[in-house]
PDB file of C-alpha atoms in Angstrom:
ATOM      1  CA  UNK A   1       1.177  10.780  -2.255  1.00  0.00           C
ATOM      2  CA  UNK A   2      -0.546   8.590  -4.667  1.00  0.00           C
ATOM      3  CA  UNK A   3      -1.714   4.790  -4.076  1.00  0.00           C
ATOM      4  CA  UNK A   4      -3.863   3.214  -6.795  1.00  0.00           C
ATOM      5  CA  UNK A   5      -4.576  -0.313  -7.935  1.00  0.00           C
ATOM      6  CA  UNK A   6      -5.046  -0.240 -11.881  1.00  0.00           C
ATOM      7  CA  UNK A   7      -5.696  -2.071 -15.253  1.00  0.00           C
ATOM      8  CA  UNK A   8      -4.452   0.651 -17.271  1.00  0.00           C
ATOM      9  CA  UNK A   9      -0.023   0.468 -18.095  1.00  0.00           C
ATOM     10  CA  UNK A  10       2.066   2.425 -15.548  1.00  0.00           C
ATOM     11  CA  UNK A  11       3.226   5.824 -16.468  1.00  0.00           C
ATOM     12  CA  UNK A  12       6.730   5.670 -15.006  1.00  0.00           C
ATOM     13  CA  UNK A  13       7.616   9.479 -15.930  1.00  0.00           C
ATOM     14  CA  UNK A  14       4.329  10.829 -14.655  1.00  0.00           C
ATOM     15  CA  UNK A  15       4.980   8.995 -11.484  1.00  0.00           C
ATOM     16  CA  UNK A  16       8.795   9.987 -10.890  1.00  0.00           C
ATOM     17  CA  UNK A  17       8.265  13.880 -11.536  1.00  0.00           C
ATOM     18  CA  UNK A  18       5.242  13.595  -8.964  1.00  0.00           C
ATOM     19  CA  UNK A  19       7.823  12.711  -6.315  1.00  0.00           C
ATOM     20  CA  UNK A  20      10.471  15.590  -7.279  1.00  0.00           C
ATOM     21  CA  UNK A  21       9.864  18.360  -4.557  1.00  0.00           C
ATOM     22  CA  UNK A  22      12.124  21.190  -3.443  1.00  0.00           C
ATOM     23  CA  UNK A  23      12.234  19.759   0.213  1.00  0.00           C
ATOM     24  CA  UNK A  24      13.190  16.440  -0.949  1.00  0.00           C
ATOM     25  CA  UNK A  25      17.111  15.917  -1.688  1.00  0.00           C
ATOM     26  CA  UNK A  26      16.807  11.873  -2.736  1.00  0.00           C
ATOM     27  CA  UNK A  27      14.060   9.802  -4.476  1.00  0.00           C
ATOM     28  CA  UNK A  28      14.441   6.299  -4.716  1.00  0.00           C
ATOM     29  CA  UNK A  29      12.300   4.525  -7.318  1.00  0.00           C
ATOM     30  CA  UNK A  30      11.548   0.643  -7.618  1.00  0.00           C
ATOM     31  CA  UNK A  31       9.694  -0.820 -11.091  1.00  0.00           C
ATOM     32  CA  UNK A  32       8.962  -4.280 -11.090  1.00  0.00           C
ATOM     33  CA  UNK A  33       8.452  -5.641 -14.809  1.00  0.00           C
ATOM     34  CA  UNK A  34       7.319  -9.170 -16.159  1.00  0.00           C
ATOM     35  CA  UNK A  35      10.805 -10.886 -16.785  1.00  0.00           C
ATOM     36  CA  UNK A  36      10.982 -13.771 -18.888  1.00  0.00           C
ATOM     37  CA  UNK A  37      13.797 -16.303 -17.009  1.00  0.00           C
ATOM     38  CA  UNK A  38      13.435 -17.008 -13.920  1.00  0.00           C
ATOM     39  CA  UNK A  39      16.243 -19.467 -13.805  1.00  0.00           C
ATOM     40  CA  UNK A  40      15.437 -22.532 -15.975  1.00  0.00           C
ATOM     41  CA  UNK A  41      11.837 -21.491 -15.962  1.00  0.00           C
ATOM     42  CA  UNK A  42      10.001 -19.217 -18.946  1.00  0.00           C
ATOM     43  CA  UNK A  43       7.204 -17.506 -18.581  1.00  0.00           C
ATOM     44  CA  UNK A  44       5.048 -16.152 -21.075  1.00  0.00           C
ATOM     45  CA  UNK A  45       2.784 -13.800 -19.105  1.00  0.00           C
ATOM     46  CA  UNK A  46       1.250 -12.940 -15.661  1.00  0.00           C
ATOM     47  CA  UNK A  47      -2.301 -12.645 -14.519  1.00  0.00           C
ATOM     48  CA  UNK A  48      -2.717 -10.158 -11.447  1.00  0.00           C
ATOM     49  CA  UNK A  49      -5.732 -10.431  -9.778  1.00  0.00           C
ATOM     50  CA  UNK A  50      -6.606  -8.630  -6.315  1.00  0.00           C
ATOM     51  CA  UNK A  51      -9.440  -7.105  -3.818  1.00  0.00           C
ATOM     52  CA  UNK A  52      -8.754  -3.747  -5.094  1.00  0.00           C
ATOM     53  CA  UNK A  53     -10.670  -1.716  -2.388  1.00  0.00           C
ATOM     54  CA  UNK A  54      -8.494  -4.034   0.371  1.00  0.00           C
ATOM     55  CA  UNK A  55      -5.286  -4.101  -1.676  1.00  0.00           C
ATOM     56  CA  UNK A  56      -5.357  -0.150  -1.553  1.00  0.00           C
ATOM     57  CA  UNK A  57      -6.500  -0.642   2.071  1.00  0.00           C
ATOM     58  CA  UNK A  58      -3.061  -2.114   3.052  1.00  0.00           C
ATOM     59  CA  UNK A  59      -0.816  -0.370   0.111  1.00  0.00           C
ATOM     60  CA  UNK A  60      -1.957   2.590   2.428  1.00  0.00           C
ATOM     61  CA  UNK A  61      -1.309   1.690   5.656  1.00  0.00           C
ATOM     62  CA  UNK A  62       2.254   1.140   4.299  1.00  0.00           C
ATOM     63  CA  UNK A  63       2.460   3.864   2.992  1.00  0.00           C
ATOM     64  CA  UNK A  64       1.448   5.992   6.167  1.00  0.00           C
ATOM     65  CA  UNK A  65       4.207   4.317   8.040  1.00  0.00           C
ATOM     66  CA  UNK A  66       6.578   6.271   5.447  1.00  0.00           C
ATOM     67  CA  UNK A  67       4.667   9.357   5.228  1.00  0.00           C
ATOM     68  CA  UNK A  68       4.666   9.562   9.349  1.00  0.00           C
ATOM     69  CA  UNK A  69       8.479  10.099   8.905  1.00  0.00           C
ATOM     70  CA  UNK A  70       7.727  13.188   6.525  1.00  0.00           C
ATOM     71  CA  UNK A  71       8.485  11.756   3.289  1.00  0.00           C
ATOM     72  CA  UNK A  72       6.234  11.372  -0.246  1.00  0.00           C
ATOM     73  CA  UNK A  73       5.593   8.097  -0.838  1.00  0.00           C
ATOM     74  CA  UNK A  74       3.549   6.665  -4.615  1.00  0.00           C
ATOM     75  CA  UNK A  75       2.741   2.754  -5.012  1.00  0.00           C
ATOM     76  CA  UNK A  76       0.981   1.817  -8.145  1.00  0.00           C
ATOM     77  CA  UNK A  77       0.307  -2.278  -8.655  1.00  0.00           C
ATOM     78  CA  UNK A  78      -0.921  -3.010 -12.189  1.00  0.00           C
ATOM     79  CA  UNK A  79      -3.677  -6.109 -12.409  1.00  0.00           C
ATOM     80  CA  UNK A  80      -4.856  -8.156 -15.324  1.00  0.00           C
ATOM     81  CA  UNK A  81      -3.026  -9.765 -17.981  1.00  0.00           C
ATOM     82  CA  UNK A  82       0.550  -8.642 -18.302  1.00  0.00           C
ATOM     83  CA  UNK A  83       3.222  -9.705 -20.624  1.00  0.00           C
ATOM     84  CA  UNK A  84       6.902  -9.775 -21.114  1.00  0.00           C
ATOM     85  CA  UNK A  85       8.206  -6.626 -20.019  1.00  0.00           C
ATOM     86  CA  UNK A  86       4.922  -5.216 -19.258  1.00  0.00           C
ATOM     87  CA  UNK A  87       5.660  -2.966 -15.761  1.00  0.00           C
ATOM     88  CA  UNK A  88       3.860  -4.571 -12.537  1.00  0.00           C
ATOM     89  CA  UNK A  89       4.356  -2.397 -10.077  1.00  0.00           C
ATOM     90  CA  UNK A  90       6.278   1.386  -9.123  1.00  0.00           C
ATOM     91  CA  UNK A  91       7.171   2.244  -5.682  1.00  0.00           C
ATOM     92  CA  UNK A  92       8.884   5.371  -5.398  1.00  0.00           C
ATOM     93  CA  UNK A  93      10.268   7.319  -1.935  1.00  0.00           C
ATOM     94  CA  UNK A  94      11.180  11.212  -1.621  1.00  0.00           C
ATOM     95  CA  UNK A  95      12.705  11.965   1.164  1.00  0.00           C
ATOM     96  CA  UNK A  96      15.192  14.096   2.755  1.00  0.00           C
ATOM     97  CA  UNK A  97      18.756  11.977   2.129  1.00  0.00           C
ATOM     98  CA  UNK A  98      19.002   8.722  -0.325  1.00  0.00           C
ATOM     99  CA  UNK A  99      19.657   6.560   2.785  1.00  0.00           C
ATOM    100  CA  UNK A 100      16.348   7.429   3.722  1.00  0.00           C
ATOM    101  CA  UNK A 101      14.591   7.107   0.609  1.00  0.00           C
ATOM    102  CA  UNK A 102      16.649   3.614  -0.656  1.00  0.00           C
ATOM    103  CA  UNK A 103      15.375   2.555   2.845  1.00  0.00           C
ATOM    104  CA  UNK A 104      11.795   3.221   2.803  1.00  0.00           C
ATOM    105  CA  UNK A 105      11.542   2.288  -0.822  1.00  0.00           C
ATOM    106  CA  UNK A 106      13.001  -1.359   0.168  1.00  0.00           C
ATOM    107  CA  UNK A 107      10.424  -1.441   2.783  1.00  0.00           C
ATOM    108  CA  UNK A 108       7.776  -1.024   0.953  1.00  0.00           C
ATOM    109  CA  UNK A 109       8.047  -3.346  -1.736  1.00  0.00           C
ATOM    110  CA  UNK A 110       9.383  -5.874   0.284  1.00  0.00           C
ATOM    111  CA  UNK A 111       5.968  -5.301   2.422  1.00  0.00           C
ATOM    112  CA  UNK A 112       3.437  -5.054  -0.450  1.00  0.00           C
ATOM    113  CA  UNK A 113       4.655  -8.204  -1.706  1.00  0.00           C
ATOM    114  CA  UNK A 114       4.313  -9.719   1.619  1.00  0.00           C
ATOM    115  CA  UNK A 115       1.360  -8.643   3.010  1.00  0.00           C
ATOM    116  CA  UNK A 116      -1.456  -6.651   0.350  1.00  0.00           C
ATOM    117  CA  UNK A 117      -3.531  -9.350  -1.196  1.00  0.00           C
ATOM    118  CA  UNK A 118      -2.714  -9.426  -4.964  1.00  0.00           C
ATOM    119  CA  UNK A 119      -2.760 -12.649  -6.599  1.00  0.00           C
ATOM    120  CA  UNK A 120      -0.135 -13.671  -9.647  1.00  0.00           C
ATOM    121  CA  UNK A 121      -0.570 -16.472 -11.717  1.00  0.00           C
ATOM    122  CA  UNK A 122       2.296 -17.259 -13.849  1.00  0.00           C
ATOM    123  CA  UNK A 123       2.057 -18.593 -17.244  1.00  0.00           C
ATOM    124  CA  UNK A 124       5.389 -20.806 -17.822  1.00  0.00           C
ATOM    125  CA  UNK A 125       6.120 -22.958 -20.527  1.00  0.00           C
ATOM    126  CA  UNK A 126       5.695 -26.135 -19.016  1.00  0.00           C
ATOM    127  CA  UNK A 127       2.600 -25.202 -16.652  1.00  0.00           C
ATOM    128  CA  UNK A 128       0.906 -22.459 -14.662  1.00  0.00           C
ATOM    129  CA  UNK A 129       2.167 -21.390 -11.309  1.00  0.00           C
ATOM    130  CA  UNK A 130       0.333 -19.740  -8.182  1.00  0.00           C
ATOM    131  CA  UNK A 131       2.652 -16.906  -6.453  1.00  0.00           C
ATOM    132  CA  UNK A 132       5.632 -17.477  -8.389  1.00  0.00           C
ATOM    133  CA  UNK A 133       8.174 -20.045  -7.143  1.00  0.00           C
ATOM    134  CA  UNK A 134       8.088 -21.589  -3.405  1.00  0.00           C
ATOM    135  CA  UNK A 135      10.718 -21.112  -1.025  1.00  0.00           C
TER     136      UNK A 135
END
């Protein structure tokens, strides 16, 4: 289990072996990178800013909820200045089946994004954006 809040670029291969286990017969892996579209609007970069000691706070009470079903769970969240195709973020699941794992992963990205306190500030072309677009 690993949950960490960092400056430094995400080491996706590190990360994925750390989940391979002998118990463990699917790991499901989510990376979240710094696109340039989002529909009509470009961006050039993204500032993530965050409470780290809170933000890890909350990325592990999510993850507990996963690791109370007996699966590995690692969320890394990248702050600072990122740019185009810079990775953001890595959730990865092991767990016992895929369904499991593709589950758990879902939930805890969806989650993160909705409820651990990490800022973005998107730099577009024609201005700068809070939290990405509005629903």
């Amino acid at each position: 289990m690993k949950i960490e809040i960092t400056h430094e670029p995400i080491n996706t291969e590190e990360l994925t072996k750390s989940l391979i286990h002998n118990e463990y017969g699917g790991v499901d892996i989510f990376i979240g990178n710094i696109r340039q579209f989002t529909g009509e609007i470009e961006t050039e970069k993204i500032e993530y800013t965050t409470y780290k000691k809170m933000a890890e706070k909350e990325m592990q009470k999510l993850a507990d909820k996963v690791l109370a079903k007996g699966m590995d769970v690692v969320m890394v969240h990248r702050v600072g200045e990122l740019q185009l195709g810079d990775i953001a973020v890595f959730i990865g699941v092991a767990a016992p089946h895929r369904a499991e794992a593709f589950e758990n992963c879902q939930f805890l990205i969806d989650e993160l994004k909705r409820t651990v306190p990490i800022w973005k500030k998107e730099y577009d072309r024609d201005k700068i954006r809070w939290g990405g677009l509005e629903d």
